[in-house]
XYZ file of N, CA and C in Angstrom:
459
model
N -4.834 -17.418 -2.623
C -5.623 -16.246 -2.942
C -4.715 -15.023 -2.961
N -5.166 -13.987 -3.657
C -4.418 -12.740 -3.753
C -5.307 -11.599 -3.270
N -4.728 -10.693 -2.497
C -5.435 -9.496 -2.054
C -4.668 -8.289 -2.578
N -5.373 -7.388 -3.278
C -4.748 -6.175 -3.779
C -5.116 -5.027 -2.850
N -4.081 -4.328 -2.378
C -4.297 -3.216 -1.452
C -3.640 -1.961 -2.009
N -4.061 -0.812 -1.502
C -3.476 0.461 -1.913
C -2.337 0.858 -0.995
N -1.564 1.837 -1.432
C -0.433 2.310 -0.629
C -0.884 2.867 0.722
N -2.096 3.427 0.772
C -2.586 3.951 2.054
C -2.761 2.829 3.078
N -3.058 1.605 2.614
C -3.149 0.457 3.526
C -1.765 0.063 4.029
N -0.753 0.233 3.171
C 0.625 -0.058 3.581
C 1.057 0.952 4.631
N 0.656 2.201 4.467
C 1.042 3.268 5.389
C 0.480 3.048 6.792
N -0.816 2.780 6.878
C -1.482 2.726 8.185
C -1.893 1.334 8.640
N -1.815 0.353 7.745
C -2.420 -0.937 8.066
C -3.920 -0.813 7.849
N -4.608 -1.919 7.771
C -6.041 -1.877 7.503
C -6.657 -3.227 7.787
N -7.968 -3.239 7.807
C -8.724 -4.486 7.813
C -9.499 -4.500 6.505
N -9.274 -5.530 5.695
C -9.961 -5.642 4.413
C -10.862 -6.871 4.440
N -11.907 -6.842 3.626
C -12.786 -8.002 3.495
C -12.334 -8.828 2.309
N -12.154 -10.111 2.542
C -11.741 -11.033 1.497
C -12.863 -12.033 1.280
N -13.277 -12.171 0.021
C -14.271 -13.184 -0.336
C -13.530 -14.315 -1.025
N -13.794 -15.534 -0.595
C -13.122 -16.689 -1.182
C -14.012 -17.917 -1.071
N -13.651 -18.949 -1.833
C -14.383 -20.210 -1.797
C -13.468 -21.298 -1.274
N -14.067 -22.233 -0.535
C -13.297 -23.373 -0.048
C -14.161 -24.628 -0.135
N -13.498 -25.752 -0.062
C -14.215 -27.028 -0.062
C -14.575 -27.391 1.371
N -15.798 -27.871 1.545
C -16.243 -28.283 2.872
C -16.897 -29.652 2.764
N -16.722 -30.433 3.807
C -17.344 -31.756 3.840
C -18.825 -31.591 4.160
N -19.658 -32.213 3.334
C -21.100 -32.157 3.566
C -21.404 -32.926 4.845
N -22.241 -32.363 5.731
C -22.487 -33.004 7.030
C -23.235 -34.341 6.960
N -24.071 -34.539 5.947
C -24.901 -35.746 5.955
C -24.489 -36.792 4.921
N -23.714 -36.417 3.919
C -23.259 -37.397 2.922
C -21.744 -37.344 2.827
N -21.180 -38.378 2.287
C -19.728 -38.434 2.166
C -19.281 -37.731 0.880
N -19.415 -36.410 0.848
C -19.046 -35.631 -0.329
C -18.622 -34.231 0.110
N -17.938 -33.550 -0.801
C -17.499 -32.184 -0.538
C -18.257 -31.223 -1.447
N -18.419 -30.007 -0.989
C -19.061 -28.972 -1.796
C -18.281 -27.671 -1.624
N -18.485 -26.750 -2.570
C -17.796 -25.463 -2.533
C -18.647 -24.467 -1.751
N -18.033 -23.802 -0.787
C -18.751 -22.834 0.049
C -18.047 -21.483 -0.042
N -18.839 -20.409 -0.176
C -18.280 -19.067 -0.233
C -18.184 -18.479 1.172
N -17.082 -17.785 1.418
C -16.824 -17.179 2.724
C -16.460 -15.711 2.556
N -16.683 -14.942 3.591
C -16.192 -13.571 3.690
C -15.430 -13.489 5.005
N -14.236 -12.948 4.914
C -13.363 -12.924 6.081
C -12.713 -11.549 6.199
N -12.682 -11.001 7.408
C -11.939 -9.761 7.654
C -10.477 -10.126 7.885
N -9.598 -9.494 7.105
C -8.170 -9.789 7.180
C -7.430 -8.536 7.625
N -6.644 -8.663 8.683
C -5.862 -7.535 9.183
C -4.565 -7.439 8.388
N -4.364 -6.284 7.758
C -3.160 -6.007 6.988
C -2.257 -5.136 7.860
N -1.076 -5.619 8.218
C -0.195 -4.810 9.070
C 0.435 -3.648 8.302
N 0.640 -2.526 8.988
C 1.316 -1.383 8.379
C 2.711 -1.813 7.945
N 3.124 -1.341 6.770
C 4.458 -1.642 6.280
C 4.575 -2.943 5.510
N 3.448 -3.619 5.277
C 3.516 -4.899 4.557
C 4.122 -4.689 3.173
N 4.824 -5.694 2.696
C 5.537 -5.575 1.426
C 4.844 -6.362 0.326
N 5.106 -5.953 -0.910
C 4.596 -6.638 -2.099
C 5.015 -8.107 -2.064
N 4.100 -8.980 -2.459
C 4.318 -10.431 -2.552
C 4.482 -11.125 -1.199
N 4.251 -10.413 -0.126
C 4.276 -11.034 1.206
C 3.067 -11.963 1.295
N 3.225 -13.090 1.959
C 2.133 -14.050 2.100
C 1.686 -14.069 3.563
N 0.383 -13.845 3.753
C -0.205 -13.937 5.094
C -0.835 -15.311 5.257
N -0.642 -15.923 6.399
C -1.223 -17.233 6.698
C -2.347 -17.049 7.704
N -3.536 -17.519 7.327
C -4.684 -17.451 8.222
C -4.978 -18.877 8.672
N -4.585 -19.163 9.876
C -4.674 -20.523 10.399
C -6.127 -20.990 10.493
N -6.407 -22.147 9.871
C -7.714 -22.783 9.972
C -8.816 -22.147 9.142
N -8.490 -21.181 8.291
C -9.530 -20.485 7.529
C -9.759 -21.087 6.143
N -9.003 -22.124 5.794
C -9.114 -22.722 4.459
C -10.159 -23.810 4.394
N -9.971 -24.726 3.465
C -10.926 -25.815 3.242
C -11.059 -26.699 4.479
N -12.261 -27.202 4.671
C -12.549 -28.119 5.790
C -12.498 -29.546 5.238
N -11.649 -30.368 5.819
C -11.480 -31.739 5.344
C -11.798 -32.717 6.467
N -11.637 -33.997 6.176
C -11.820 -35.023 7.214
C -10.820 -34.862 8.346
N -9.726 -34.190 8.067
C -8.644 -34.063 9.048
C -8.634 -32.698 9.737
N -9.647 -31.891 9.513
C -9.715 -30.570 10.135
C -9.672 -29.466 9.097
N -9.403 -28.284 9.549
C -9.372 -27.113 8.667
C -7.952 -26.836 8.188
N -7.843 -26.538 6.904
C -6.546 -26.163 6.347
C -6.315 -24.671 6.549
N -5.071 -24.264 6.416
C -4.742 -22.847 6.510
C -5.014 -22.176 5.163
N -5.321 -20.897 5.216
C -5.555 -20.098 4.013
C -4.363 -19.161 3.856
N -3.803 -19.112 2.654
C -2.652 -18.256 2.368
C -3.077 -17.158 1.409
N -2.699 -15.909 1.751
C -3.076 -14.752 0.942
C -1.811 -14.010 0.536
N -1.625 -13.851 -0.769
C -0.481 -13.113 -1.295
C -0.895 -11.658 -1.489
N -0.069 -10.745 -1.010
C -0.375 -9.315 -1.060
C 0.198 -8.682 -2.328
N -0.661 -7.961 -3.041
C -0.267 -7.154 -4.197
C -0.590 -5.703 -3.854
N 0.315 -4.799 -4.196
C 0.138 -3.386 -3.878
C -0.062 -2.601 -5.164
N -1.180 -1.864 -5.212
C -1.445 -1.027 -6.386
C -1.000 0.399 -6.089
N -0.391 0.997 -7.089
C 0.090 2.361 -6.955
C -0.875 3.301 -7.666
N -0.926 4.526 -7.219
C -1.787 5.529 -7.837
C -0.972 6.761 -8.162
N -1.242 7.865 -7.465
C -0.459 9.101 -7.659
C 1.003 8.879 -7.312
N 1.240 8.011 -6.357
C 2.589 7.747 -5.878
C 3.091 6.426 -6.437
N 4.383 6.366 -6.653
C 5.022 5.079 -6.916
C 5.917 4.811 -5.703
N 6.390 3.586 -5.596
C 7.213 3.266 -4.432
C 8.403 2.426 -4.834
N 9.434 2.561 -4.034
C 10.615 1.719 -4.155
C 11.065 1.464 -2.733
N 10.926 0.217 -2.292
C 11.204 -0.067 -0.888
C 10.211 0.689 -0.021
N 10.705 1.450 0.922
C 9.854 2.233 1.824
C 9.709 3.685 1.378
N 10.344 4.041 0.266
C 10.290 5.418 -0.223
C 9.167 5.602 -1.241
N 8.543 6.781 -1.178
C 7.484 7.151 -2.111
C 8.013 8.179 -3.098
N 7.469 8.151 -4.319
C 7.871 9.076 -5.370
C 6.629 9.723 -5.954
N 6.716 11.047 -6.150
C 5.587 11.815 -6.657
C 6.087 12.825 -7.677
N 5.376 12.926 -8.798
C 5.632 13.993 -9.762
C 4.603 15.080 -9.527
N 5.088 16.306 -9.333
C 4.208 17.429 -9.014
C 4.415 18.548 -10.027
N 3.330 18.987 -10.652
C 3.404 20.109 -11.587
C 3.519 21.412 -10.806
N 4.467 22.275 -11.234
C 4.614 23.605 -10.624
C 4.909 24.613 -11.737
N 4.642 25.866 -11.447
C 4.981 26.928 -12.393
C 6.500 27.126 -12.408
N 7.018 27.503 -13.560
C 8.461 27.761 -13.696
C 8.925 28.813 -12.693
N 8.055 29.811 -12.457
C 8.391 30.880 -11.520
C 8.632 30.343 -10.111
N 7.869 29.318 -9.722
C 8.030 28.737 -8.386
C 9.408 28.107 -8.222
N 9.908 27.509 -9.286
C 11.246 26.918 -9.237
C 12.317 28.010 -9.216
N 12.122 29.046 -9.998
C 13.105 30.127 -10.088
C 13.133 30.952 -8.799
N 11.951 31.287 -8.268
C 11.862 32.187 -7.119
C 11.966 31.467 -5.774
N 11.784 30.156 -5.780
C 11.866 29.414 -4.523
C 10.619 29.574 -3.666
N 9.467 29.362 -4.245
C 8.191 29.521 -3.546
C 7.853 28.323 -2.670
N 6.832 28.513 -1.864
C 6.245 27.411 -1.093
C 5.107 26.838 -1.928
N 5.102 25.533 -2.124
C 4.017 24.874 -2.845
C 3.333 23.903 -1.900
N 2.085 23.654 -2.180
C 1.305 22.704 -1.379
C 1.109 21.432 -2.180
N 1.394 20.324 -1.540
C 1.148 19.020 -2.165
C 0.342 18.183 -1.193
N -0.332 17.179 -1.732
C -1.071 16.249 -0.879
C -0.228 15.004 -0.679
N -0.124 14.592 0.587
C 0.619 13.371 0.871
C -0.274 12.157 0.654
N 0.199 11.001 1.032
C -0.525 9.752 0.799
C -1.874 9.711 1.507
N -1.983 10.447 2.606
C -3.243 10.492 3.363
C -4.121 11.667 2.929
N -3.763 12.315 1.817
C -4.467 13.487 1.295
C -4.394 14.691 2.215
N -3.387 14.732 3.080
C -3.148 15.902 3.917
C -2.253 16.859 3.150
N -2.506 18.150 3.321
C -1.711 19.173 2.651
C -0.364 19.320 3.363
N 0.700 19.261 2.577
C 2.055 19.466 3.085
C 2.632 20.662 2.344
N 3.126 21.637 3.078
C 3.760 22.791 2.451
C 5.243 22.499 2.275
N 5.708 22.682 1.033
C 7.097 22.387 0.698
C 7.754 23.660 0.187
N 8.863 24.027 0.801
C 9.626 25.201 0.367
C 10.616 24.738 -0.692
N 10.436 25.259 -1.907
C 11.347 24.937 -3.002
C 12.533 25.901 -2.911
N 13.759 25.397 -2.892
C 14.920 26.301 -2.887
C 14.952 27.162 -4.162
N 15.509 28.357 -4.061
C 15.611 29.246 -5.231
C 16.406 28.576 -6.335
N 15.988 28.849 -7.579
C 16.643 28.326 -8.786
C 16.727 26.799 -8.785
N 15.681 26.173 -8.311
C 15.647 24.702 -8.255
C 15.429 24.149 -9.657
N 16.123 23.090 -9.976
C 16.011 22.487 -11.301
C 14.758 21.621 -11.402
N 14.090 21.736 -12.537
C 12.939 20.860 -12.796
C 13.430 19.426 -12.924
N 12.568 18.493 -12.592
C 12.838 17.047 -12.690
C 13.924 16.569 -11.726
N 14.260 17.373 -10.750
C 15.209 16.980 -9.713
C 14.397 16.685 -8.455
N 14.717 15.593 -7.783
C 13.932 15.177 -6.617
C 14.261 16.010 -5.382
N 13.200 16.383 -4.674
C 13.341 17.032 -3.379
C 12.889 16.021 -2.335
N 13.726 15.773 -1.350
C 13.457 14.732 -0.347
C 12.685 15.301 0.840
N 11.604 14.602 1.208
C 10.838 14.930 2.413
C 11.048 13.778 3.388
N 11.919 13.990 4.336
C 12.319 12.935 5.269
C 11.141 12.476 6.131
N 11.000 11.155 6.248
C 9.980 10.588 7.118
C 8.556 10.648 6.578
N 8.390 10.935 5.286
C 7.048 11.015 4.692
C 6.753 9.794 3.816
N 7.546 8.733 3.960
C 7.343 7.523 3.173
C 6.552 6.475 3.933
N 6.796 5.224 3.600
C 6.074 4.093 4.183
C 6.842 3.517 5.373
N 6.121 2.913 6.321
C 6.808 2.345 7.482
C 7.422 0.980 7.172
N 8.477 0.669 7.891
C 9.028 -0.675 7.866
C 8.120 -1.541 8.741
N 7.800 -2.744 8.270
C 6.845 -3.593 8.977
C 7.340 -3.973 10.383
N 8.629 -4.133 10.552
C 9.158 -4.554 11.857
C 9.542 -3.367 12.737
N 10.324 -2.431 12.174
C 10.852 -1.340 12.992
C 9.915 -0.139 13.067
N 8.961 -0.041 12.125
C 8.027 1.089 12.009
C 8.719 2.393 11.620
N 10.010 2.346 11.287
C 10.730 3.535 10.821
C 10.201 3.892 9.429
N 9.917 5.190 9.234
C 9.339 5.650 7.971
C 10.414 5.924 6.925
N 10.092 5.575 5.689
C 10.937 5.940 4.558
C 10.725 7.409 4.217
N 11.221 7.821 3.070
C 11.134 9.215 2.654
C 10.233 9.357 1.436
N 9.807 10.593 1.183
C 9.065 10.901 -0.034
C 9.968 11.784 -0.894
N 10.014 11.457 -2.179
C 10.779 12.252 -3.135
C 9.802 12.884 -4.111
N 9.848 14.210 -4.181
C 8.949 14.950 -5.058
C 9.762 15.471 -6.240
N 9.330 15.097 -7.437
C 9.924 15.589 -8.666
C 9.032 16.713 -9.184
N 9.583 17.926 -9.232
C 8.804 19.065 -9.703
C 8.931 19.167 -11.214
N 7.783 19.164 -11.884
C 7.710 19.268 -13.331
C 7.250 20.682 -13.670
N 8.081 21.442 -14.384
C 7.770 22.840 -14.705
C 6.738 22.919 -15.824
N 5.743 23.783 -15.601
C 4.726 24.023 -16.648
C 4.622 25.517 -16.931
């Protein structure tokens, strides 16, 4: 099975509901039937694309017991794109803000307002790094960075 999650789930971890079907042995006859299940799945913060989670005993029920269920993680991007643990954002700003070095407000992955001071005479389409505003590493929990590309309008 495949579960598609958003970048905000990668940032904080989440519990998602997964609906799936499995084969189960009929209790009164020697036959199998398809049964639908709903399962809460804990997604750890920092999980990576194509990572496979194993849910022990949650799969098909056979004569020999319950099989494991494997879930492949797919990550959908929205306003942000990602590379490794780093996030990338294109932000529209006025040309004057780049020339004068103004403070601009952007929304981070959690929709919180972050004030960013643009250096004077900053070039459009050049990335400004926001240290520690990226995604966590699944093991170390160290955060990546966010790179904001200012697009002059």
